[in-house]
XYZ file of C-alpha atoms in Angstrom:
748
model
C 109.437 244.921 30.500
C 111.816 243.768 33.159
C 115.538 243.118 32.881
C 116.819 240.042 34.637
C 120.508 239.162 34.694
C 121.417 235.571 35.379
C 124.762 233.858 35.276
C 125.548 230.220 34.646
C 126.225 227.079 36.653
C 126.382 227.305 40.422
C 125.185 230.914 40.782
C 122.787 231.566 43.638
C 119.757 233.757 43.201
C 121.093 236.449 45.497
C 122.204 239.551 43.688
C 119.739 239.199 40.794
C 118.400 242.633 39.930
C 114.908 242.977 38.487
C 114.476 246.509 37.211
C 111.073 247.965 37.991
C 109.860 244.963 39.932
C 106.854 245.503 42.125
C 106.107 243.971 45.476
C 102.495 243.872 44.411
C 103.228 241.141 41.908
C 102.082 237.735 43.018
C 104.346 234.729 42.966
C 103.419 231.674 40.925
C 100.846 229.395 42.520
C 102.251 226.800 44.821
C 101.376 223.845 42.629
C 98.920 224.428 39.820
C 99.813 221.053 38.274
C 101.423 222.415 35.069
C 103.037 225.586 33.784
C 103.406 227.002 30.305
C 106.776 228.584 29.673
C 106.854 230.896 26.642
C 110.403 231.786 25.569
C 111.586 234.103 22.825
C 115.238 233.545 21.923
C 116.202 237.013 20.749
C 119.900 237.381 20.094
C 123.450 236.828 21.282
C 126.216 239.345 21.974
C 129.997 238.905 21.671
C 129.844 235.119 21.513
C 133.007 233.030 21.589
C 135.153 232.556 18.483
C 135.404 228.889 17.494
C 136.260 228.902 13.761
C 139.530 229.747 12.068
C 138.029 232.739 10.298
C 137.451 234.522 13.615
C 133.712 233.745 13.666
C 131.340 230.972 14.765
C 128.158 229.251 13.551
C 126.103 229.372 16.788
C 122.935 227.546 17.691
C 121.169 227.189 21.062
C 119.773 224.190 22.945
C 117.274 224.236 25.817
C 117.146 221.350 28.289
C 114.919 220.614 31.267
C 115.609 217.675 33.595
C 118.300 216.407 31.225
C 116.008 216.227 28.190
C 116.403 218.430 25.146
C 113.218 220.428 24.537
C 114.347 222.956 21.913
C 117.069 223.572 19.389
C 117.381 226.794 17.415
C 118.451 227.183 13.831
C 122.131 227.787 13.069
C 123.293 231.332 12.259
C 126.376 231.144 10.061
C 129.483 233.269 10.603
C 128.120 235.581 13.291
C 129.213 236.419 16.823
C 126.142 238.624 17.357
C 123.394 236.398 15.947
C 119.716 237.323 15.852
C 117.328 234.373 16.126
C 113.922 235.787 17.132
C 112.589 232.263 17.634
C 109.670 231.440 19.920
C 108.897 228.226 21.760
C 106.204 227.194 24.256
C 107.068 224.513 26.804
C 104.948 222.667 29.353
C 106.710 222.094 32.671
C 105.342 220.306 35.719
C 107.828 221.634 38.256
C 109.638 224.909 38.813
C 112.417 223.205 40.716
C 114.145 222.067 37.519
C 115.966 225.011 35.923
C 116.091 225.626 32.197
C 119.577 224.700 31.022
C 120.733 226.783 28.042
C 123.726 225.729 25.947
C 125.324 227.365 22.914
C 127.331 225.429 20.332
C 129.283 226.215 17.188
C 128.049 223.956 14.383
C 130.741 221.952 12.580
C 129.885 219.228 10.094
C 130.989 215.826 11.350
C 129.492 216.174 14.849
C 132.494 217.991 16.239
C 130.354 220.888 17.449
C 132.334 223.217 19.694
C 130.964 224.272 23.085
C 130.471 228.057 23.322
C 129.022 228.428 26.809
C 126.072 227.582 29.027
C 123.791 229.156 31.618
C 120.874 228.297 33.882
C 117.504 230.040 33.997
C 115.931 229.368 37.410
C 112.169 229.128 36.897
C 111.408 229.755 40.575
C 112.665 233.325 40.169
C 110.110 234.146 37.431
C 106.924 236.090 38.126
C 103.457 234.922 37.279
C 102.075 235.984 33.886
C 104.623 238.697 33.389
C 107.124 238.887 30.515
C 110.703 239.308 31.663
C 113.674 240.374 29.576
C 116.455 237.986 30.558
C 120.177 238.372 29.932
C 122.178 235.179 30.441
C 125.935 235.387 30.971
C 127.474 232.388 29.213
C 130.257 230.551 31.016
C 132.348 227.436 30.680
C 132.143 225.410 33.922
C 135.748 224.316 33.474
C 137.012 227.844 32.753
C 134.676 230.189 34.650
C 137.007 233.161 34.183
C 136.490 233.186 30.387
C 134.043 235.739 28.973
C 131.863 233.874 26.447
C 129.261 236.555 25.749
C 125.557 236.841 26.575
C 122.139 235.687 25.346
C 118.970 237.764 25.411
C 115.619 236.053 26.053
C 112.043 237.097 26.765
C 110.331 234.699 29.189
C 106.711 234.400 30.293
C 105.510 231.883 32.906
C 101.801 231.035 33.052
C 100.146 228.532 35.434
C 97.866 225.913 33.901
C 95.198 223.847 35.587
C 94.038 220.365 34.686
C 95.645 217.312 33.159
C 98.055 218.287 30.428
C 99.635 214.917 29.797
C 97.969 214.623 26.413
C 99.122 218.103 25.407
C 102.624 217.317 26.598
C 102.619 214.111 24.564
C 101.557 215.992 21.424
C 104.256 218.585 22.115
C 106.894 215.851 22.411
C 105.708 214.193 19.201
C 105.773 217.522 17.413
C 109.313 218.188 18.616
C 110.419 214.729 17.439
C 108.832 215.385 14.059
C 110.652 218.725 13.785
C 113.989 217.044 14.532
C 113.268 214.374 11.930
C 112.342 216.899 9.250
C 115.377 219.052 10.066
C 117.624 216.205 8.912
C 115.871 215.634 5.573
C 116.961 217.708 2.610
C 114.468 219.064 0.099
C 116.667 219.087 -2.968
C 120.163 218.798 -4.444
C 122.255 221.741 -5.656
C 124.842 220.643 -8.211
C 127.637 223.169 -8.878
C 130.087 222.862 -11.754
C 133.141 225.056 -11.191
C 134.319 225.772 -14.726
C 136.924 228.536 -14.832
C 137.928 232.053 -13.856
C 139.163 235.013 -15.867
C 141.581 237.862 -15.103
C 142.211 237.098 -11.457
C 144.368 239.358 -9.328
C 148.102 238.452 -9.282
C 149.153 237.677 -5.708
C 152.671 236.244 -6.121
C 155.948 237.952 -6.938
C 156.010 236.353 -10.405
C 152.815 238.187 -11.388
C 150.681 235.033 -11.162
C 148.598 233.189 -8.555
C 147.826 229.634 -7.417
C 144.031 229.927 -7.067
C 141.523 227.592 -5.458
C 137.863 228.094 -4.515
C 135.885 227.410 -1.335
C 132.112 226.878 -1.337
C 129.782 226.973 1.641
C 126.050 226.351 1.989
C 125.081 226.212 5.660
C 127.314 223.622 7.323
C 128.321 222.064 3.986
C 131.736 223.022 2.671
C 133.784 222.126 -0.386
C 137.253 223.067 -1.538
C 138.432 222.836 -5.145
C 141.840 221.722 -6.335
C 144.625 224.304 -6.695
C 145.645 225.397 -10.202
C 149.284 226.585 -10.052
C 150.707 229.709 -11.673
C 147.793 231.147 -13.626
C 145.358 234.049 -13.631
C 142.869 232.206 -15.868
C 142.445 228.818 -14.161
C 140.236 226.013 -15.449
C 139.004 223.636 -12.742
C 136.233 221.564 -14.378
C 135.015 220.178 -11.017
C 131.548 219.322 -9.729
C 130.151 219.485 -6.173
C 126.736 218.523 -4.788
C 125.058 220.257 -1.836
C 121.931 219.290 0.089
C 119.252 221.971 0.081
C 117.475 222.103 3.459
C 115.758 225.487 3.213
C 112.560 225.603 1.182
C 113.228 229.211 0.243
C 116.654 228.346 -1.167
C 119.488 230.009 0.694
C 122.820 231.508 -0.338
C 126.010 229.803 -1.483
C 129.056 231.708 -0.238
C 132.065 231.505 -2.582
C 135.597 232.694 -1.822
C 138.726 232.525 -3.975
C 142.168 232.047 -2.411
C 145.785 232.002 -3.517
C 147.703 229.002 -2.196
C 150.994 229.965 -0.529
C 153.420 227.359 0.743
C 154.864 228.284 4.121
C 152.469 231.101 4.973
C 148.804 232.017 5.187
C 146.871 231.814 1.920
C 145.967 235.149 0.307
C 142.326 236.192 -0.094
C 141.480 236.990 -3.728
C 137.768 237.837 -3.629
C 134.286 236.621 -2.849
C 130.852 236.260 -4.435
C 127.549 234.538 -3.643
C 124.587 232.904 -5.376
C 120.976 233.354 -4.269
C 119.230 230.033 -4.893
C 115.667 231.238 -4.199
C 114.856 232.564 -7.721
C 116.375 229.583 -9.571
C 114.040 227.138 -11.298
C 114.493 223.413 -10.682
C 115.574 220.791 -13.208
C 117.350 223.475 -15.243
C 121.031 224.394 -15.530
C 121.872 228.054 -14.861
C 125.118 229.680 -16.020
C 126.693 232.394 -13.863
C 129.519 234.816 -14.642
C 130.158 236.216 -11.177
C 132.434 239.246 -10.667
C 134.548 238.915 -7.524
C 133.924 241.417 -4.753
C 136.968 242.722 -2.830
C 139.110 241.420 -5.668
C 139.510 241.209 -9.432
C 138.258 238.827 -12.094
C 135.207 236.710 -12.902
C 134.163 233.211 -11.851
C 132.210 230.970 -14.275
C 129.812 228.445 -12.703
C 126.960 226.149 -13.692
C 124.230 225.558 -11.073
C 121.476 222.934 -11.281
C 118.689 222.378 -8.736
C 116.967 219.000 -8.618
C 114.326 217.463 -6.392
C 115.273 215.464 -3.318
C 116.225 211.820 -3.800
C 114.747 208.931 -1.815
C 115.597 209.674 1.825
C 113.480 209.078 4.899
C 113.440 208.299 8.627
C 110.756 206.117 10.121
C 110.038 203.783 13.005
C 110.750 200.080 12.726
C 107.067 199.301 12.269
C 106.834 201.515 9.171
C 109.282 200.875 6.321
C 108.819 200.548 2.594
C 110.730 197.343 1.892
C 108.624 195.299 4.318
C 105.585 196.079 2.182
C 105.431 193.492 -0.624
C 103.793 195.904 -3.075
C 106.269 198.719 -2.348
C 109.228 196.330 -2.638
C 107.966 195.078 -6.012
C 107.613 198.653 -7.288
C 111.169 199.495 -6.206
C 112.513 196.376 -7.923
C 110.673 197.393 -11.095
C 112.170 200.872 -10.816
C 115.696 199.418 -10.843
C 115.082 196.585 -13.303
C 117.386 195.961 -16.268
C 114.744 197.341 -18.622
C 115.200 200.811 -17.052
C 119.005 200.736 -17.142
C 119.352 203.935 -19.173
C 116.696 205.985 -17.395
C 118.131 208.524 -14.909
C 121.635 207.055 -14.709
C 122.430 208.788 -11.405
C 119.625 206.919 -9.640
C 121.538 203.668 -9.142
C 119.513 202.133 -6.311
C 118.156 202.425 -2.792
C 119.455 201.219 0.580
C 117.386 200.744 3.725
C 119.153 200.576 7.088
C 117.386 199.332 10.202
C 119.257 200.475 13.300
C 117.912 198.084 15.922
C 119.972 198.361 19.090
C 123.433 198.233 20.595
C 124.882 196.196 23.459
C 127.817 196.514 25.821
C 128.782 200.077 24.907
C 131.634 201.912 26.561
C 130.739 204.030 29.597
C 131.583 207.618 28.645
C 130.115 209.440 31.651
C 131.366 209.543 35.228
C 128.163 207.780 36.311
C 129.261 204.635 34.460
C 126.609 205.189 31.796
C 126.392 206.801 28.357
C 123.817 208.811 26.413
C 124.211 207.098 23.040
C 122.826 208.077 19.673
C 123.661 206.646 16.262
C 124.676 208.418 13.044
C 124.269 206.715 9.660
C 126.304 208.129 6.750
C 126.405 207.233 3.063
C 128.866 209.455 1.190
C 127.665 212.981 2.080
C 124.194 211.867 3.198
C 123.858 211.761 6.981
C 120.943 210.951 9.290
C 120.837 210.213 13.001
C 118.681 208.580 15.654
C 117.368 210.072 18.866
C 119.433 209.887 22.070
C 118.780 207.147 24.632
C 119.845 208.573 27.989
C 121.825 206.720 30.674
C 121.985 203.389 28.898
C 124.741 201.033 27.711
C 122.312 198.787 25.797
C 120.183 201.318 23.895
C 117.342 200.444 21.530
C 116.638 202.863 18.677
C 114.441 200.811 16.288
C 114.749 203.339 13.467
C 114.713 202.822 9.699
C 116.765 205.061 7.375
C 116.360 205.066 3.602
C 119.000 206.527 1.260
C 119.280 206.925 -2.473
C 122.344 205.166 -3.900
C 124.356 207.175 -6.419
C 127.455 204.960 -6.332
C 127.197 201.266 -5.464
C 130.835 201.369 -4.328
C 129.978 203.759 -1.491
C 130.610 202.696 2.091
C 127.894 202.842 4.728
C 129.326 204.227 7.979
C 127.431 203.730 11.230
C 128.888 205.575 14.222
C 127.747 205.559 17.849
C 128.333 208.722 19.904
C 127.721 209.736 23.483
C 125.822 213.005 23.797
C 127.840 215.205 26.120
C 126.321 217.885 28.263
C 128.787 220.655 27.560
C 131.122 219.282 24.918
C 131.098 217.801 21.469
C 129.825 214.247 21.228
C 132.169 211.526 22.511
C 133.047 208.732 20.108
C 131.916 205.256 21.229
C 132.443 203.094 18.154
C 132.073 202.782 14.411
C 131.579 200.264 11.598
C 132.132 200.712 7.852
C 130.188 198.428 5.511
C 130.641 198.551 1.706
C 127.265 198.332 -0.006
C 128.470 195.432 -2.151
C 129.209 193.399 1.000
C 125.662 193.630 2.344
C 123.521 190.498 2.592
C 119.945 191.642 2.140
C 117.485 191.123 4.964
C 119.976 189.618 7.428
C 119.805 191.001 10.960
C 123.421 190.999 12.059
C 125.610 192.010 14.978
C 128.628 194.150 14.019
C 131.528 194.624 16.431
C 132.316 198.318 16.861
C 135.740 199.580 15.825
C 138.012 202.492 16.691
C 137.924 205.811 14.832
C 140.636 204.627 12.434
C 138.689 201.359 11.880
C 141.854 199.361 12.528
C 141.041 197.801 15.889
C 138.108 196.841 18.093
C 136.413 198.928 20.726
C 133.759 197.977 23.239
C 130.259 197.052 22.146
C 128.281 195.722 19.185
C 125.493 197.187 17.071
C 122.624 195.283 15.463
C 121.701 196.282 11.918
C 119.500 194.932 9.158
C 120.306 196.302 5.707
C 118.719 195.894 2.274
C 120.192 197.151 -1.002
C 118.346 197.159 -4.329
C 120.254 198.494 -7.336
C 120.586 198.316 -11.101
C 123.834 196.547 -12.071
C 124.093 198.270 -15.471
C 123.780 201.747 -13.955
C 126.228 200.765 -11.211
C 128.784 199.683 -13.809
C 128.408 202.851 -15.882
C 128.660 205.129 -12.828
C 131.939 203.397 -11.930
C 133.539 205.192 -14.888
C 132.727 208.733 -13.748
C 134.526 210.749 -11.028
C 133.836 209.690 -7.456
C 131.798 212.072 -5.295
C 133.976 214.186 -3.035
C 133.447 214.302 0.704
C 132.726 217.536 2.521
C 135.771 219.479 3.603
C 137.475 217.713 6.484
C 140.268 218.706 8.836
C 143.523 219.749 7.242
C 145.938 216.804 6.952
C 148.609 216.629 9.627
C 152.074 215.158 9.662
C 152.079 211.735 11.305
C 155.228 209.693 11.758
C 153.248 206.469 11.936
C 151.271 207.283 8.788
C 154.400 208.348 6.927
C 156.174 205.117 7.874
C 153.115 203.082 6.930
C 152.937 204.693 3.476
C 156.688 204.271 3.044
C 156.404 200.547 3.773
C 153.448 200.203 1.411
C 155.381 201.808 -1.438
C 158.368 199.630 -0.614
C 156.233 196.491 -0.914
C 155.003 197.612 -4.345
C 158.577 198.271 -5.483
C 159.766 194.921 -4.107
C 157.011 193.175 -6.078
C 158.261 194.794 -9.296
C 161.862 193.928 -8.426
C 160.941 190.302 -7.726
C 159.045 190.118 -11.011
C 162.078 191.511 -12.816
C 164.371 189.031 -11.067
C 162.077 186.164 -12.079
C 162.183 187.241 -15.730
C 165.955 187.698 -15.556
C 166.328 184.191 -14.096
C 164.769 182.838 -17.290
C 167.552 184.489 -19.291
C 170.194 183.257 -16.860
C 169.011 179.600 -17.124
C 168.783 179.226 -13.369
C 166.106 176.619 -14.090
C 166.483 174.751 -17.386
C 162.828 173.745 -17.514
C 161.624 177.297 -16.790
C 163.948 178.831 -19.385
C 162.898 176.370 -22.109
C 159.207 177.014 -21.472
C 159.785 180.779 -21.415
C 161.700 180.653 -24.690
C 158.942 178.664 -26.443
C 156.267 181.069 -25.172
C 158.367 184.060 -26.274
C 158.799 182.697 -29.823
C 155.130 181.731 -30.094
C 153.847 185.109 -28.897
C 156.222 187.244 -30.991
C 155.613 185.234 -34.135
C 151.813 185.424 -33.796
C 151.492 188.752 -31.982
C 148.422 190.870 -32.694
C 147.298 193.966 -30.813
C 144.109 192.307 -29.553
C 146.270 189.923 -27.512
C 147.151 192.679 -25.017
C 143.708 192.805 -23.313
C 143.473 189.032 -23.815
C 146.678 188.530 -21.812
C 145.302 190.705 -18.998
C 142.361 188.317 -18.741
C 144.677 185.412 -17.872
C 145.634 186.508 -14.291
C 141.975 187.318 -13.588
C 140.923 183.851 -14.718
C 143.813 182.162 -12.874
C 143.062 183.902 -9.556
C 139.359 183.126 -9.935
C 140.167 179.421 -10.306
C 142.470 179.516 -7.262
C 139.879 181.284 -5.095
C 137.105 178.944 -6.264
C 139.245 175.950 -5.310
C 139.837 177.377 -1.821
C 143.399 178.630 -2.405
C 143.227 182.312 -1.509
C 146.360 184.204 -2.578
C 145.502 187.440 -0.721
C 147.982 187.208 2.163
C 149.105 190.810 1.690
C 145.946 192.081 3.369
C 146.731 190.083 6.506
C 150.239 191.594 6.502
C 148.683 195.058 6.231
C 146.336 194.266 9.119
C 149.281 193.212 11.298
C 151.138 196.388 10.310
C 148.205 198.615 11.283
C 147.794 196.839 14.613
C 151.494 197.274 15.359
C 151.294 200.965 14.497
C 148.285 201.405 16.778
C 150.413 199.990 19.586
C 153.218 202.363 18.663
C 150.967 205.342 19.462
C 150.992 204.286 23.098
C 154.694 203.540 23.349
C 157.396 205.907 24.436
C 159.722 207.156 21.728
C 162.717 205.932 23.733
C 162.002 202.246 23.168
C 165.218 200.746 21.744
C 165.191 199.669 18.140
C 167.372 197.173 16.282
C 170.855 198.382 15.476
C 172.742 198.260 12.173
C 173.383 195.019 10.349
C 176.781 193.351 10.035
C 177.714 195.459 7.008
C 177.019 198.643 8.995
C 173.758 199.580 7.262
C 170.597 200.516 9.117
C 167.386 198.622 8.302
C 165.313 200.377 5.625
C 162.434 200.955 8.066
C 164.668 203.201 10.211
C 166.007 205.412 7.435
C 162.774 207.381 7.310
C 162.696 207.590 11.111
C 166.125 209.235 11.112
C 165.017 211.659 8.421
C 161.918 212.596 10.436
C 164.023 212.990 13.566
C 166.366 215.373 11.758
C 163.383 217.420 10.522
C 161.967 217.504 14.047
C 165.356 218.701 15.385
C 165.431 221.390 12.709
C 161.986 222.607 13.826
C 163.171 222.924 17.438
C 166.412 224.613 16.423
C 164.574 227.183 14.302
C 162.075 227.949 17.050
C 164.775 228.426 19.683
C 166.913 230.697 17.479
C 165.648 234.245 18.079
C 167.901 235.719 15.369
C 166.259 233.769 12.588
C 163.657 235.728 10.622
C 160.438 234.175 9.452
C 160.943 230.917 11.313
C 157.184 230.353 11.418
C 157.091 230.429 7.617
C 159.910 227.878 7.518
C 158.032 225.631 9.895
C 154.962 225.781 7.692
C 157.106 225.107 4.625
C 158.638 222.009 6.229
C 155.194 220.832 7.302
C 153.822 221.310 3.774
C 156.700 219.259 2.355
C 156.070 216.460 4.864
C 152.348 216.421 4.085
C 153.055 216.396 0.344
C 155.460 213.461 0.725
C 152.992 211.647 2.990
C 150.123 212.093 0.514
C 152.255 211.224 -2.520
C 153.419 207.973 -0.921
C 149.810 207.109 -0.044
C 148.621 207.790 -3.595
C 151.378 205.732 -5.228
C 150.895 202.820 -2.827
C 147.102 202.948 -3.156
C 147.172 202.705 -6.953
C 149.574 199.769 -6.812
C 147.400 197.970 -4.255
C 144.207 198.715 -6.193
C 145.612 197.201 -9.386
C 146.611 194.099 -7.392
C 143.213 193.900 -5.701
C 141.438 194.119 -9.063
C 143.200 190.951 -10.228
C 142.827 189.350 -6.762
C 139.010 189.549 -6.866
C 138.886 191.627 -3.681
C 135.653 193.171 -5.029
C 134.083 190.587 -7.373
C 131.748 193.163 -8.984
C 134.735 195.245 -10.110
C 136.702 192.209 -11.278
C 133.751 191.063 -13.396
C 133.434 194.615 -14.736
C 137.130 194.509 -15.694
C 136.572 191.191 -17.480
C 133.650 192.645 -19.462
C 135.723 195.715 -20.412
C 138.726 193.594 -21.477
C 136.511 191.259 -23.523
C 134.888 194.215 -25.298
C 138.341 195.736 -25.959
C 139.586 192.406 -27.369
C 136.633 192.113 -29.754
C 136.851 195.749 -30.894
C 140.581 195.605 -31.551
C 140.212 192.252 -33.343
C 137.494 193.449 -35.754
C 138.248 197.171 -36.091
C 141.619 198.333 -37.486
C 143.754 200.257 -35.012
C 143.857 203.377 -37.219
C 140.066 203.729 -37.003
C 140.089 203.374 -33.212
C 142.829 206.008 -32.861
C 140.998 208.262 -35.339
C 137.735 208.056 -33.380
C 139.580 208.740 -30.143
C 141.311 211.805 -31.602
C 138.144 213.232 -33.164
C 136.332 212.865 -29.835
C 139.135 214.605 -27.929
C 139.407 217.502 -30.399
C 135.660 218.056 -30.691
C 134.712 217.657 -27.026
C 135.325 221.307 -26.177
C 133.416 222.425 -29.263
C 130.424 220.175 -28.518
C 130.253 221.108 -24.839
C 132.473 224.009 -23.713
C 131.785 223.286 -20.048
C 132.283 219.531 -20.018
C 134.192 218.068 -17.056
C 137.082 215.884 -18.180
C 137.768 212.581 -16.507
C 139.938 209.489 -16.894
C 137.762 206.371 -16.903
C 140.620 204.066 -15.868
C 141.538 206.181 -12.836
C 137.856 206.537 -11.920
C 137.551 202.735 -12.026
C 140.632 202.261 -9.843
C 139.334 204.830 -7.324
C 136.494 202.399 -6.552
C 138.837 199.484 -5.844
C 139.823 199.494 -2.136
C 143.469 199.710 -1.154
C 144.899 197.245 1.361
C 144.331 199.776 4.162
C 140.676 200.140 3.190
C 140.230 196.367 2.946
C 141.373 196.101 6.575
C 139.072 198.965 7.610
C 136.048 197.338 5.958
C 136.731 193.853 7.317
C 134.230 192.660 9.905
C 135.495 191.669 13.345
C 134.387 188.479 15.024
C 131.443 188.940 17.375
C 131.021 187.126 20.673
C 128.356 184.401 20.204
C 126.526 185.798 23.248
C 125.547 188.807 21.109
C 122.840 187.075 19.109
C 120.468 189.119 16.921
C 117.584 187.109 18.350
C 118.594 187.593 21.980
C 117.928 190.867 23.721
C 119.790 192.079 26.751
C 117.991 193.742 29.555
C 118.346 197.503 29.356
C 120.203 199.166 32.174
C 118.949 202.725 32.524
C 120.540 204.574 35.354
């Protein structure tokens, strides 16, 4: 075996040492027509750290002539990974080097670059296996040491016409990429409780939370404060990609405000021996810590999910479509409640995309996401008007989910560049309509360049959809930690202020009736008051709530839309987007005549004082633990920011329920209020309260591991806030972008 050391971009072949090379060896034939390149990806050494835990999740890509020809599996949490993967490639020229890139996998397409290198095929010897060591480098920072890769490479000349073989190889590679995206099952984990955890705080208690990881999928539980025997009662769903199962890594942490969280222990679950369609209970002792974790794990088969070409899709087949409609008919409303429906997305093409490369082109690919389900198209290289013509099919577990379609530019050495995005609620989809959607920014608040053509069909069972509205919403995979944002804090402050002003105005209106500001209004109010009090019954409470729903429905039906607040929110978001680009020294309005500052500037002054305190603490060398104080201030700001958002969102969601922002939810509210009115009218209140109390007291006895939920809050979580309404609103598309017209492609 020979040892060959190659470095990365720009290195010449001089200085390459081949141990034990012989002058008797013959060079490759001048032009045999085709070569077979057999590569064994062995291992990596001392790879770059890209994750917070001091590790990385590396995988390797091979490219020839700009086209990806191989991608390895991902090795989790390892800087010295061992792959031992083999691949055979057919190449028609030795002039194009093999370009090797290493990435750290991060869910959400933000894969971090870990280094690259070139393998020059002209330096290889004919029919002789060479041990190759590639020094990984970053072209922008060549002085950084990013580790090495070990390969075994064999080059063999081939005679004859190998176009057919090459075509089969390409099809096989495409099929592998397609299958790599499709999951083979669902792993449902119920985090119940823990016992006798290790005390980590000075008060002899802890603030524990749990992190789960299966491959690239990550979840984080809520934090239970001040306890050694926490009860979480949370559920998480993972996709199972490996046929043999895999391991779920579990770590327990103590939340500390102002400093790094304390590690409390770890454990893992081997999924390979678990039987499907059966719930398994685990009492897992924590390694490197104290205590026991109680979990329930259930494995189920994969739901309806597929990728196909435009010419092959199930809903275009009349027989298949009829069978799917039968599957989700009203007669099967109580069969498999979690199977609400199916959505088929045809990703046709895109036009007028932003040029992300220096050549004035892009290498776009499209990612389709529904909750935690994610599939993607192939990459169309050097094109601003790509055509994908792919069909994606997803199972619908929550009809209130939002379909997100994002276009990225595949970058040679970096994570994918964002080109545009659209968010489409499933309930807004018009079946079978091929439509052009204007792409938006990452925040979905403003336009960006380009449009995308989609055709979407949704088939679902309305009864199942209504029932699933009353259970907890599925959590998203762990995302980036929230950061303090002045614009976001001001936005949430203004949203809360609008909710408070609405309540104040309502109170002032009621008070004006008592003050006889309007004689006619006061007389009418007095008569209504006497009539209601004299004839009041409990069933009138839900009946009264039906009145604003009915009134707003009549106004909207007559063309008088009362939802101006959303337009105000849209203007606010646009103004804040502009503020990101402005200098902080832009003058603002001064105090009013009575010497008071406008309310919108009070929070700005508070933030400025906090920012000054941060600088003062950092510049004071005599202060101890200033980093901890910075983290503490940041945690307080994030808590205030999130609390304002939550309060404002609930206020806006209640308003949007009565405003018919989502008609399905407003009709569901009407059905619930009508049922409540009838029940309260015919059943005495004492019996209703008695049934409620018996259910609450016996729930833990009937099912010790049941997950509690609040149906009203679960319902409101499906109603979009004003910010979400703006994000989901479609932008106007230039009439030149017609679904029936097709622009000429512009490959470079």
